[in-house]
Amino acid sequence: PAPDNVLEINNIEVVYNKVVQALRGLSLVVPRGQIVALLGSNGAGKSTTLKAVSGLLALERGEVESGSIVFKGAPTAGRTPHALVRAGLFHVMEGRRVFEDLTVEENLVAATYALTGRKGAGGAKADFDTVYEYFPRLHERRKGLAGYLSGGEQQMLAIGRALIAAPGLILLDEPSLGLSPKLVEDIFGIIARINAERGTSMLLVEQNATVALAVAHTGYIMENGKIVIDGPAERLASDPDVREFYLGMG
Ligand code: ATP
């Protein structure tokens, strides 16, 4: 049977360049089918946590020095980021890195090839339809260069690519970054729909605690490389002490 937790992070320590310790014994779980919000101030180690899970840490000379990360019941240690994507773990990085010189649809074609190994548009059509169903705006702009999309549209494209991988777990790094309140609301509405309709689990890093806790089932708050508080999202959002001391919401 599939494990109850799609992701388990057990007591990891992460060090950059062999000297800068970014995570100090961090543990968390993402139950299957849930959205888990990972919150905390700048530099707490939220992005580092996502990079440790996807394996992209290695690109920045970072290393998981102890502890373990278990995805769908199997340890991730020794597996490449590419192998983890094929296994259903997709990392939407901060800053929505899309191919600016390709059209929207070409970005999706590239994603299909890179993520599934399938060539040509035939088998990909159904995948594209799914992306366009969640993001009708991308359908309108499908012939346009991705570099000319607005910040919000690029974020949609970055999340749309994740849908092509049909992942069991999406790691989302700051989807609200630089977006207007209206677009933040739109994007988070779509994130909630994808979770509800497709059962995709998500680990969501956000500065905007209010919107993140509104869509999440569970929340974790980080400080200085480890978790300081966790609990049901509703409870964290309504606890006055949590709001004042950890989320800066007074
Ligand atoms: P932010 O919201 O500002 O991105 P964060 O909670 O995501 O903050 P991280 O980016 O994970 O925090 O950074 C955690 C710590 O690790 C910080 O002290 C940061 O300076 C350090 N760090 C992050 N990336 C690197 C790197 N590539 N090399 C060295 N140190 C790094």
PDB file of C-alpha atoms and ligand atoms in Angstrom:
ATOM      1  CA  PRO A   1       0.000   0.000   0.000  1.00  0.00           C
ATOM      2  CA  ALA A   2       1.083   3.599  -0.597  1.00  0.00           C
ATOM      3  CA  PRO A   3       2.529   5.242   2.512  1.00  0.00           C
ATOM      4  CA  ASP A   4       0.345   7.772   4.353  1.00  0.00           C
ATOM      5  CA  ASN A   5       3.008  10.438   4.059  1.00  0.00           C
ATOM      6  CA  VAL A   6       4.154  11.291   0.561  1.00  0.00           C
ATOM      7  CA  LEU A   7       7.164  13.045   2.099  1.00  0.00           C
ATOM      8  CA  GLU A   8       9.014  12.620   5.393  1.00  0.00           C
ATOM      9  CA  ILE A   9      11.961  14.798   6.339  1.00  0.00           C
ATOM     10  CA  ASN A  10      13.727  13.391   9.380  1.00  0.00           C
ATOM     11  CA  ASN A  11      16.071  15.581  11.371  1.00  0.00           C
ATOM     12  CA  ILE A  12      18.170  16.915   8.485  1.00  0.00           C
ATOM     13  CA  GLU A  13      21.208  19.137   8.750  1.00  0.00           C
ATOM     14  CA  VAL A  14      22.180  21.085   5.640  1.00  0.00           C
ATOM     15  CA  VAL A  15      25.471  22.855   5.093  1.00  0.00           C
ATOM     16  CA  TYR A  16      26.520  25.103   2.185  1.00  0.00           C
ATOM     17  CA  ASN A  17      30.136  25.162   1.024  1.00  0.00           C
ATOM     18  CA  LYS A  18      31.015  22.872   3.936  1.00  0.00           C
ATOM     19  CA  VAL A  19      30.731  25.843   6.326  1.00  0.00           C
ATOM     20  CA  VAL A  20      27.371  27.671   6.360  1.00  0.00           C
ATOM     21  CA  GLN A  21      24.857  25.635   8.327  1.00  0.00           C
ATOM     22  CA  ALA A  22      21.379  26.431   6.964  1.00  0.00           C
ATOM     23  CA  LEU A  23      19.251  23.629   8.480  1.00  0.00           C
ATOM     24  CA  ARG A  24      19.734  22.355  12.026  1.00  0.00           C
ATOM     25  CA  GLY A  25      17.717  19.217  12.609  1.00  0.00           C
ATOM     26  CA  LEU A  26      14.619  19.945  10.551  1.00  0.00           C
ATOM     27  CA  SER A  27      11.756  17.450  10.482  1.00  0.00           C
ATOM     28  CA  LEU A  28       8.365  17.625   8.782  1.00  0.00           C
ATOM     29  CA  VAL A  29       5.865  15.427   6.961  1.00  0.00           C
ATOM     30  CA  VAL A  30       3.556  15.980   4.020  1.00  0.00           C
ATOM     31  CA  PRO A  31       0.553  13.634   4.365  1.00  0.00           C
ATOM     32  CA  ARG A  32      -0.716  12.251   1.053  1.00  0.00           C
ATOM     33  CA  GLY A  33      -3.198  14.611  -0.605  1.00  0.00           C
ATOM     34  CA  GLN A  34      -2.465  17.562   1.676  1.00  0.00           C
ATOM     35  CA  ILE A  35      -1.113  21.071   1.186  1.00  0.00           C
ATOM     36  CA  VAL A  36       1.510  21.836   3.819  1.00  0.00           C
ATOM     37  CA  ALA A  37       2.631  25.457   4.316  1.00  0.00           C
ATOM     38  CA  LEU A  38       6.223  26.137   5.342  1.00  0.00           C
ATOM     39  CA  LEU A  39       6.487  29.630   6.794  1.00  0.00           C
ATOM     40  CA  GLY A  40       9.092  31.786   8.484  1.00  0.00           C
ATOM     41  CA  SER A  41      11.133  34.933   8.121  1.00  0.00           C
ATOM     42  CA  ASN A  42      13.802  35.663   5.506  1.00  0.00           C
ATOM     43  CA  GLY A  43      16.778  33.374   5.812  1.00  0.00           C
ATOM     44  CA  ALA A  44      15.010  30.861   8.069  1.00  0.00           C
ATOM     45  CA  GLY A  45      15.842  28.084   5.610  1.00  0.00           C
ATOM     46  CA  LYS A  46      12.584  27.537   3.732  1.00  0.00           C
ATOM     47  CA  SER A  47      14.037  27.484   0.199  1.00  0.00           C
ATOM     48  CA  THR A  48      16.929  25.365   1.412  1.00  0.00           C
ATOM     49  CA  THR A  49      14.424  22.790   2.672  1.00  0.00           C
ATOM     50  CA  LEU A  50      12.796  22.533  -0.771  1.00  0.00           C
ATOM     51  CA  LYS A  51      16.185  22.276  -2.496  1.00  0.00           C
ATOM     52  CA  ALA A  52      17.228  19.521  -0.114  1.00  0.00           C
ATOM     53  CA  VAL A  53      14.111  17.564  -1.062  1.00  0.00           C
ATOM     54  CA  SER A  54      14.425  17.993  -4.850  1.00  0.00           C
ATOM     55  CA  GLY A  55      18.198  17.539  -4.881  1.00  0.00           C
ATOM     56  CA  LEU A  56      18.813  20.977  -6.420  1.00  0.00           C
ATOM     57  CA  LEU A  57      20.908  21.817  -3.358  1.00  0.00           C
ATOM     58  CA  ALA A  58      23.889  20.228  -5.063  1.00  0.00           C
ATOM     59  CA  LEU A  59      23.844  23.018  -7.682  1.00  0.00           C
ATOM     60  CA  GLU A  60      24.659  25.491  -4.912  1.00  0.00           C
ATOM     61  CA  ARG A  61      27.298  23.420  -3.179  1.00  0.00           C
ATOM     62  CA  GLY A  62      24.888  22.498  -0.455  1.00  0.00           C
ATOM     63  CA  GLU A  63      24.762  19.088   1.177  1.00  0.00           C
ATOM     64  CA  VAL A  64      22.463  17.129   3.468  1.00  0.00           C
ATOM     65  CA  GLU A  65      24.968  16.071   6.105  1.00  0.00           C
ATOM     66  CA  SER A  66      22.714  14.008   8.325  1.00  0.00           C
ATOM     67  CA  GLY A  67      19.146  12.851   8.694  1.00  0.00           C
ATOM     68  CA  SER A  68      17.006  11.448   5.904  1.00  0.00           C
ATOM     69  CA  ILE A  69      14.416  12.440   3.303  1.00  0.00           C
ATOM     70  CA  VAL A  70      11.882   9.810   2.269  1.00  0.00           C
ATOM     71  CA  PHE A  71       9.659  10.287  -0.797  1.00  0.00           C
ATOM     72  CA  LYS A  72       6.813   7.783  -1.277  1.00  0.00           C
ATOM     73  CA  GLY A  73       8.485   5.366   1.076  1.00  0.00           C
ATOM     74  CA  ALA A  74      11.962   5.454  -0.513  1.00  0.00           C
ATOM     75  CA  PRO A  75      14.969   7.525   0.601  1.00  0.00           C
ATOM     76  CA  THR A  76      16.008  10.253  -1.843  1.00  0.00           C
ATOM     77  CA  ALA A  77      19.710  10.073  -0.991  1.00  0.00           C
ATOM     78  CA  GLY A  78      21.798   9.295  -4.055  1.00  0.00           C
ATOM     79  CA  ARG A  79      18.988   9.979  -6.551  1.00  0.00           C
ATOM     80  CA  THR A  80      19.392  12.785  -9.116  1.00  0.00           C
ATOM     81  CA  PRO A  81      16.879  15.652  -9.370  1.00  0.00           C
ATOM     82  CA  HIS A  82      15.910  14.245 -12.769  1.00  0.00           C
ATOM     83  CA  ALA A  83      15.207  10.794 -11.356  1.00  0.00           C
ATOM     84  CA  LEU A  84      13.070  12.366  -8.633  1.00  0.00           C
ATOM     85  CA  VAL A  85      11.037  14.305 -11.230  1.00  0.00           C
ATOM     86  CA  ARG A  86      10.381  11.054 -13.093  1.00  0.00           C
ATOM     87  CA  ALA A  87       9.312   9.541  -9.776  1.00  0.00           C
ATOM     88  CA  GLY A  88       6.727  12.307  -9.387  1.00  0.00           C
ATOM     89  CA  LEU A  89       8.418  15.038  -7.373  1.00  0.00           C
ATOM     90  CA  PHE A  90       8.416  18.459  -9.027  1.00  0.00           C
ATOM     91  CA  HIS A  91      10.065  21.656  -7.710  1.00  0.00           C
ATOM     92  CA  VAL A  92       8.617  24.984  -8.922  1.00  0.00           C
ATOM     93  CA  MET A  93      11.496  27.272  -8.069  1.00  0.00           C
ATOM     94  CA  GLU A  94      11.344  30.826  -6.836  1.00  0.00           C
ATOM     95  CA  GLY A  95      11.430  33.351  -9.676  1.00  0.00           C
ATOM     96  CA  ARG A  96       9.502  31.183 -12.196  1.00  0.00           C
ATOM     97  CA  ARG A  97      12.295  30.145 -14.496  1.00  0.00           C
ATOM     98  CA  VAL A  98      10.610  29.781 -17.883  1.00  0.00           C
ATOM     99  CA  PHE A  99      12.324  29.731 -21.283  1.00  0.00           C
ATOM    100  CA  GLU A 100      11.827  33.351 -22.276  1.00  0.00           C
ATOM    101  CA  ASP A 101      12.761  32.875 -25.951  1.00  0.00           C
ATOM    102  CA  LEU A 102      10.206  30.100 -26.453  1.00  0.00           C
ATOM    103  CA  THR A 103       6.469  30.525 -26.800  1.00  0.00           C
ATOM    104  CA  VAL A 104       4.174  29.395 -24.023  1.00  0.00           C
ATOM    105  CA  GLU A 105       3.299  26.233 -25.921  1.00  0.00           C
ATOM    106  CA  GLU A 106       6.935  25.546 -26.786  1.00  0.00           C
ATOM    107  CA  ASN A 107       7.696  25.758 -23.063  1.00  0.00           C
ATOM    108  CA  LEU A 108       5.084  23.069 -22.499  1.00  0.00           C
ATOM    109  CA  VAL A 109       6.495  20.940 -25.341  1.00  0.00           C
ATOM    110  CA  ALA A 110       9.964  21.239 -23.811  1.00  0.00           C
ATOM    111  CA  ALA A 111       8.559  20.284 -20.422  1.00  0.00           C
ATOM    112  CA  THR A 112       6.788  17.260 -21.888  1.00  0.00           C
ATOM    113  CA  TYR A 113       9.967  16.026 -23.478  1.00  0.00           C
ATOM    114  CA  ALA A 114      12.156  16.742 -20.462  1.00  0.00           C
ATOM    115  CA  LEU A 115       9.731  15.397 -17.890  1.00  0.00           C
ATOM    116  CA  THR A 116       8.165  12.425 -19.601  1.00  0.00           C
ATOM    117  CA  GLY A 117      10.642  11.563 -22.349  1.00  0.00           C
ATOM    118  CA  ARG A 118       7.800  11.727 -24.897  1.00  0.00           C
ATOM    119  CA  LYS A 119       8.423  13.513 -28.202  1.00  0.00           C
ATOM    120  CA  GLY A 120       5.955  15.191 -30.511  1.00  0.00           C
ATOM    121  CA  ALA A 121       2.678  16.866 -29.739  1.00  0.00           C
ATOM    122  CA  GLY A 122       0.430  13.800 -30.074  1.00  0.00           C
ATOM    123  CA  GLY A 123       0.551  12.311 -26.593  1.00  0.00           C
ATOM    124  CA  ALA A 124       1.155  15.731 -25.127  1.00  0.00           C
ATOM    125  CA  LYS A 125      -2.159  17.190 -26.236  1.00  0.00           C
ATOM    126  CA  ALA A 126      -4.080  15.844 -23.260  1.00  0.00           C
ATOM    127  CA  ASP A 127      -1.426  17.234 -20.922  1.00  0.00           C
ATOM    128  CA  PHE A 128      -1.679  20.651 -22.545  1.00  0.00           C
ATOM    129  CA  ASP A 129      -5.459  20.583 -22.272  1.00  0.00           C
ATOM    130  CA  THR A 130      -5.126  20.000 -18.542  1.00  0.00           C
ATOM    131  CA  VAL A 131      -2.752  22.954 -18.206  1.00  0.00           C
ATOM    132  CA  TYR A 132      -5.031  25.191 -20.284  1.00  0.00           C
ATOM    133  CA  GLU A 133      -8.077  24.104 -18.318  1.00  0.00           C
ATOM    134  CA  TYR A 134      -6.524  25.361 -15.085  1.00  0.00           C
ATOM    135  CA  PHE A 135      -4.898  28.368 -16.752  1.00  0.00           C
ATOM    136  CA  PRO A 136      -7.138  29.651 -19.587  1.00  0.00           C
ATOM    137  CA  ARG A 137      -4.907  32.716 -19.762  1.00  0.00           C
ATOM    138  CA  LEU A 138      -2.026  30.534 -20.950  1.00  0.00           C
ATOM    139  CA  HIS A 139      -4.213  29.218 -23.747  1.00  0.00           C
ATOM    140  CA  GLU A 140      -4.887  32.786 -24.900  1.00  0.00           C
ATOM    141  CA  ARG A 141      -1.161  33.510 -24.837  1.00  0.00           C
ATOM    142  CA  ARG A 142       0.031  30.136 -26.144  1.00  0.00           C
ATOM    143  CA  LYS A 143       1.651  31.562 -29.317  1.00  0.00           C
ATOM    144  CA  GLY A 144       3.329  34.414 -27.441  1.00  0.00           C
ATOM    145  CA  LEU A 145       6.900  34.412 -26.180  1.00  0.00           C
ATOM    146  CA  ALA A 146       7.142  33.452 -22.525  1.00  0.00           C
ATOM    147  CA  GLY A 147       9.526  36.373 -21.973  1.00  0.00           C
ATOM    148  CA  TYR A 148       6.686  38.782 -22.710  1.00  0.00           C
ATOM    149  CA  LEU A 149       4.293  37.265 -20.180  1.00  0.00           C
ATOM    150  CA  SER A 150       3.491  39.197 -17.022  1.00  0.00           C
ATOM    151  CA  GLY A 151       4.910  37.971 -13.721  1.00  0.00           C
ATOM    152  CA  GLY A 152       1.638  36.293 -12.861  1.00  0.00           C
ATOM    153  CA  GLU A 153       1.415  34.567 -16.233  1.00  0.00           C
ATOM    154  CA  GLN A 154       4.983  33.305 -15.902  1.00  0.00           C
ATOM    155  CA  GLN A 155       4.076  31.889 -12.506  1.00  0.00           C
ATOM    156  CA  MET A 156       1.109  30.149 -14.144  1.00  0.00           C
ATOM    157  CA  LEU A 157       3.432  28.685 -16.786  1.00  0.00           C
ATOM    158  CA  ALA A 158       5.862  27.504 -14.111  1.00  0.00           C
ATOM    159  CA  ILE A 159       3.039  25.726 -12.275  1.00  0.00           C
ATOM    160  CA  GLY A 160       1.563  24.494 -15.575  1.00  0.00           C
ATOM    161  CA  ARG A 161       4.814  22.702 -16.384  1.00  0.00           C
ATOM    162  CA  ALA A 162       4.533  20.932 -13.044  1.00  0.00           C
ATOM    163  CA  LEU A 163       1.124  19.606 -14.089  1.00  0.00           C
ATOM    164  CA  ILE A 164       2.687  17.977 -17.159  1.00  0.00           C
ATOM    165  CA  ALA A 165       4.927  15.959 -14.889  1.00  0.00           C
ATOM    166  CA  ALA A 166       1.671  14.718 -13.242  1.00  0.00           C
ATOM    167  CA  PRO A 167       3.480  14.784  -9.950  1.00  0.00           C
ATOM    168  CA  GLY A 168       2.530  13.223  -6.659  1.00  0.00           C
ATOM    169  CA  LEU A 169       4.230  16.097  -4.873  1.00  0.00           C
ATOM    170  CA  ILE A 170       4.814  19.699  -5.964  1.00  0.00           C
ATOM    171  CA  LEU A 171       7.291  21.864  -4.076  1.00  0.00           C
ATOM    172  CA  LEU A 172       6.209  25.484  -4.549  1.00  0.00           C
ATOM    173  CA  ASP A 173       8.609  28.293  -3.669  1.00  0.00           C
ATOM    174  CA  GLU A 174       6.927  31.661  -3.065  1.00  0.00           C
ATOM    175  CA  PRO A 175       4.229  31.589  -5.741  1.00  0.00           C
ATOM    176  CA  SER A 176       2.944  34.987  -4.528  1.00  0.00           C
ATOM    177  CA  LEU A 177       6.263  36.763  -5.026  1.00  0.00           C
ATOM    178  CA  GLY A 178       5.828  40.077  -6.838  1.00  0.00           C
ATOM    179  CA  LEU A 179       2.175  39.501  -7.755  1.00  0.00           C
ATOM    180  CA  SER A 180      -0.774  41.834  -7.226  1.00  0.00           C
ATOM    181  CA  PRO A 181      -3.294  40.837  -4.519  1.00  0.00           C
ATOM    182  CA  LYS A 182      -5.821  39.888  -7.197  1.00  0.00           C
ATOM    183  CA  LEU A 183      -3.353  37.591  -8.980  1.00  0.00           C
ATOM    184  CA  VAL A 184      -2.242  36.071  -5.681  1.00  0.00           C
ATOM    185  CA  GLU A 185      -5.867  35.223  -5.002  1.00  0.00           C
ATOM    186  CA  ASP A 186      -6.258  33.716  -8.502  1.00  0.00           C
ATOM    187  CA  ILE A 187      -3.093  31.615  -8.262  1.00  0.00           C
ATOM    188  CA  PHE A 188      -3.905  30.308  -4.798  1.00  0.00           C
ATOM    189  CA  GLY A 189      -7.438  29.473  -5.929  1.00  0.00           C
ATOM    190  CA  ILE A 190      -5.942  27.362  -8.724  1.00  0.00           C
ATOM    191  CA  ILE A 191      -3.439  25.731  -6.339  1.00  0.00           C
ATOM    192  CA  ALA A 192      -6.337  24.710  -4.086  1.00  0.00           C
ATOM    193  CA  ARG A 193      -8.298  23.362  -7.072  1.00  0.00           C
ATOM    194  CA  ILE A 194      -5.377  21.308  -8.377  1.00  0.00           C
ATOM    195  CA  ASN A 195      -4.962  19.805  -4.913  1.00  0.00           C
ATOM    196  CA  ALA A 196      -8.661  19.070  -4.493  1.00  0.00           C
ATOM    197  CA  GLU A 197      -9.325  17.741  -7.994  1.00  0.00           C
ATOM    198  CA  ARG A 198      -6.101  15.865  -8.695  1.00  0.00           C
ATOM    199  CA  GLY A 199      -5.081  14.902  -5.178  1.00  0.00           C
ATOM    200  CA  THR A 200      -1.640  16.427  -5.725  1.00  0.00           C
ATOM    201  CA  SER A 201       0.233  16.913  -2.435  1.00  0.00           C
ATOM    202  CA  MET A 202       2.096  20.188  -2.058  1.00  0.00           C
ATOM    203  CA  LEU A 203       4.789  21.658   0.139  1.00  0.00           C
ATOM    204  CA  LEU A 204       4.310  25.403  -0.119  1.00  0.00           C
ATOM    205  CA  VAL A 205       6.924  27.960   0.945  1.00  0.00           C
ATOM    206  CA  GLU A 206       5.463  31.417   1.444  1.00  0.00           C
ATOM    207  CA  GLN A 207       6.177  34.822   2.969  1.00  0.00           C
ATOM    208  CA  ASN A 208       2.470  35.576   2.709  1.00  0.00           C
ATOM    209  CA  ALA A 209       1.299  33.505   5.686  1.00  0.00           C
ATOM    210  CA  THR A 210      -2.325  34.573   5.397  1.00  0.00           C
ATOM    211  CA  VAL A 211      -2.899  33.224   1.893  1.00  0.00           C
ATOM    212  CA  ALA A 212      -0.760  30.147   2.496  1.00  0.00           C
ATOM    213  CA  LEU A 213      -2.625  29.117   5.655  1.00  0.00           C
ATOM    214  CA  ALA A 214      -5.936  29.736   3.891  1.00  0.00           C
ATOM    215  CA  VAL A 215      -5.247  26.938   1.358  1.00  0.00           C
ATOM    216  CA  ALA A 216      -3.044  24.665   3.490  1.00  0.00           C
ATOM    217  CA  HIS A 217      -4.196  21.789   5.683  1.00  0.00           C
ATOM    218  CA  THR A 218      -1.145  21.923   7.943  1.00  0.00           C
ATOM    219  CA  GLY A 219       1.454  24.579   8.670  1.00  0.00           C
ATOM    220  CA  TYR A 220       5.028  24.588   9.932  1.00  0.00           C
ATOM    221  CA  ILE A 221       6.877  27.683  11.079  1.00  0.00           C
ATOM    222  CA  MET A 222      10.678  27.789  10.803  1.00  0.00           C
ATOM    223  CA  GLU A 223      13.262  29.839  12.587  1.00  0.00           C
ATOM    224  CA  ASN A 224      16.990  29.602  12.210  1.00  0.00           C
ATOM    225  CA  GLY A 225      17.061  26.279  10.386  1.00  0.00           C
ATOM    226  CA  LYS A 226      14.468  24.313  12.308  1.00  0.00           C
ATOM    227  CA  ILE A 227      10.753  24.022  12.989  1.00  0.00           C
ATOM    228  CA  VAL A 228       9.504  25.963  16.008  1.00  0.00           C
ATOM    229  CA  ILE A 229       5.733  25.423  15.746  1.00  0.00           C
ATOM    230  CA  ASP A 230       3.426  23.265  13.676  1.00  0.00           C
ATOM    231  CA  GLY A 231      -0.238  22.402  13.621  1.00  0.00           C
ATOM    232  CA  PRO A 232      -3.469  22.520  11.649  1.00  0.00           C
ATOM    233  CA  ALA A 233      -3.429  25.569   9.364  1.00  0.00           C
ATOM    234  CA  GLU A 234      -6.645  26.969  10.794  1.00  0.00           C
ATOM    235  CA  ARG A 235      -5.304  26.846  14.304  1.00  0.00           C
ATOM    236  CA  LEU A 236      -2.032  28.586  13.395  1.00  0.00           C
ATOM    237  CA  ALA A 237      -3.925  31.265  11.483  1.00  0.00           C
ATOM    238  CA  SER A 238      -6.221  32.041  14.396  1.00  0.00           C
ATOM    239  CA  ASP A 239      -3.741  31.796  17.304  1.00  0.00           C
ATOM    240  CA  PRO A 240      -2.948  35.376  18.420  1.00  0.00           C
ATOM    241  CA  ASP A 241       0.503  34.446  19.783  1.00  0.00           C
ATOM    242  CA  VAL A 242       1.494  32.655  16.596  1.00  0.00           C
ATOM    243  CA  ARG A 243       0.273  35.604  14.562  1.00  0.00           C
ATOM    244  CA  GLU A 244       2.125  38.154  16.625  1.00  0.00           C
ATOM    245  CA  PHE A 245       5.412  36.432  17.436  1.00  0.00           C
ATOM    246  CA  TYR A 246       5.982  34.167  14.454  1.00  0.00           C
ATOM    247  CA  LEU A 247       4.064  35.566  11.543  1.00  0.00           C
ATOM    248  CA  GLY A 248       4.449  39.295  12.233  1.00  0.00           C
ATOM    249  CA  MET A 249       0.754  39.838  11.709  1.00  0.00           C
ATOM    250  CA  GLY A 250       0.058  41.510  15.068  1.00  0.00           C
TER     251      GLY A 250
HETATM  252  P1  ATP B   1      14.109  33.682   1.834  1.00  0.00           P
HETATM  253  O1  ATP B   1      12.642  33.775   2.005  1.00  0.00           O
HETATM  254  O2  ATP B   1      14.801  34.980   2.079  1.00  0.00           O
HETATM  255  O3  ATP B   1      14.530  33.001   0.570  1.00  0.00           O
HETATM  256  P2  ATP B   1      14.574  31.246   3.243  1.00  0.00           P
HETATM  257  O4  ATP B   1      13.839  30.945   4.502  1.00  0.00           O
HETATM  258  O5  ATP B   1      14.129  30.573   2.007  1.00  0.00           O
HETATM  259  O6  ATP B   1      14.632  32.798   3.054  1.00  0.00           O
HETATM  260  P3  ATP B   1      17.131  30.143   2.599  1.00  0.00           P
HETATM  261  O7  ATP B   1      17.213  30.823   1.283  1.00  0.00           O
HETATM  262  O8  ATP B   1      16.844  28.719   2.643  1.00  0.00           O
HETATM  263  O9  ATP B   1      16.095  30.904   3.530  1.00  0.00           O
HETATM  264  O10 ATP B   1      18.499  30.439   3.382  1.00  0.00           O
HETATM  265  C1  ATP B   1      18.810  29.843   4.636  1.00  0.00           C
HETATM  266  C2  ATP B   1      20.234  30.192   5.031  1.00  0.00           C
HETATM  267  O11 ATP B   1      21.152  29.578   4.146  1.00  0.00           O
HETATM  268  C3  ATP B   1      20.538  31.682   4.996  1.00  0.00           C
HETATM  269  O12 ATP B   1      21.365  31.976   6.088  1.00  0.00           O
HETATM  270  C4  ATP B   1      21.266  31.854   3.697  1.00  0.00           C
HETATM  271  O13 ATP B   1      22.163  32.926   3.779  1.00  0.00           O
HETATM  272  C5  ATP B   1      21.996  30.538   3.535  1.00  0.00           C
HETATM  273  N1  ATP B   1      22.139  30.202   2.103  1.00  0.00           N
HETATM  274  C6  ATP B   1      21.140  30.031   1.220  1.00  0.00           C
HETATM  275  N2  ATP B   1      21.616  29.696  -0.004  1.00  0.00           N
HETATM  276  C7  ATP B   1      22.956  29.654   0.119  1.00  0.00           C
HETATM  277  C8  ATP B   1      24.033  29.362  -0.794  1.00  0.00           C
HETATM  278  N3  ATP B   1      23.789  29.037  -2.074  1.00  0.00           N
HETATM  279  N4  ATP B   1      25.286  29.428  -0.317  1.00  0.00           N
HETATM  280  C9  ATP B   1      25.527  29.735   0.973  1.00  0.00           C
HETATM  281  N5  ATP B   1      24.568  30.024   1.876  1.00  0.00           N
HETATM  282  C10 ATP B   1      23.299  29.980   1.462  1.00  0.00           C
END
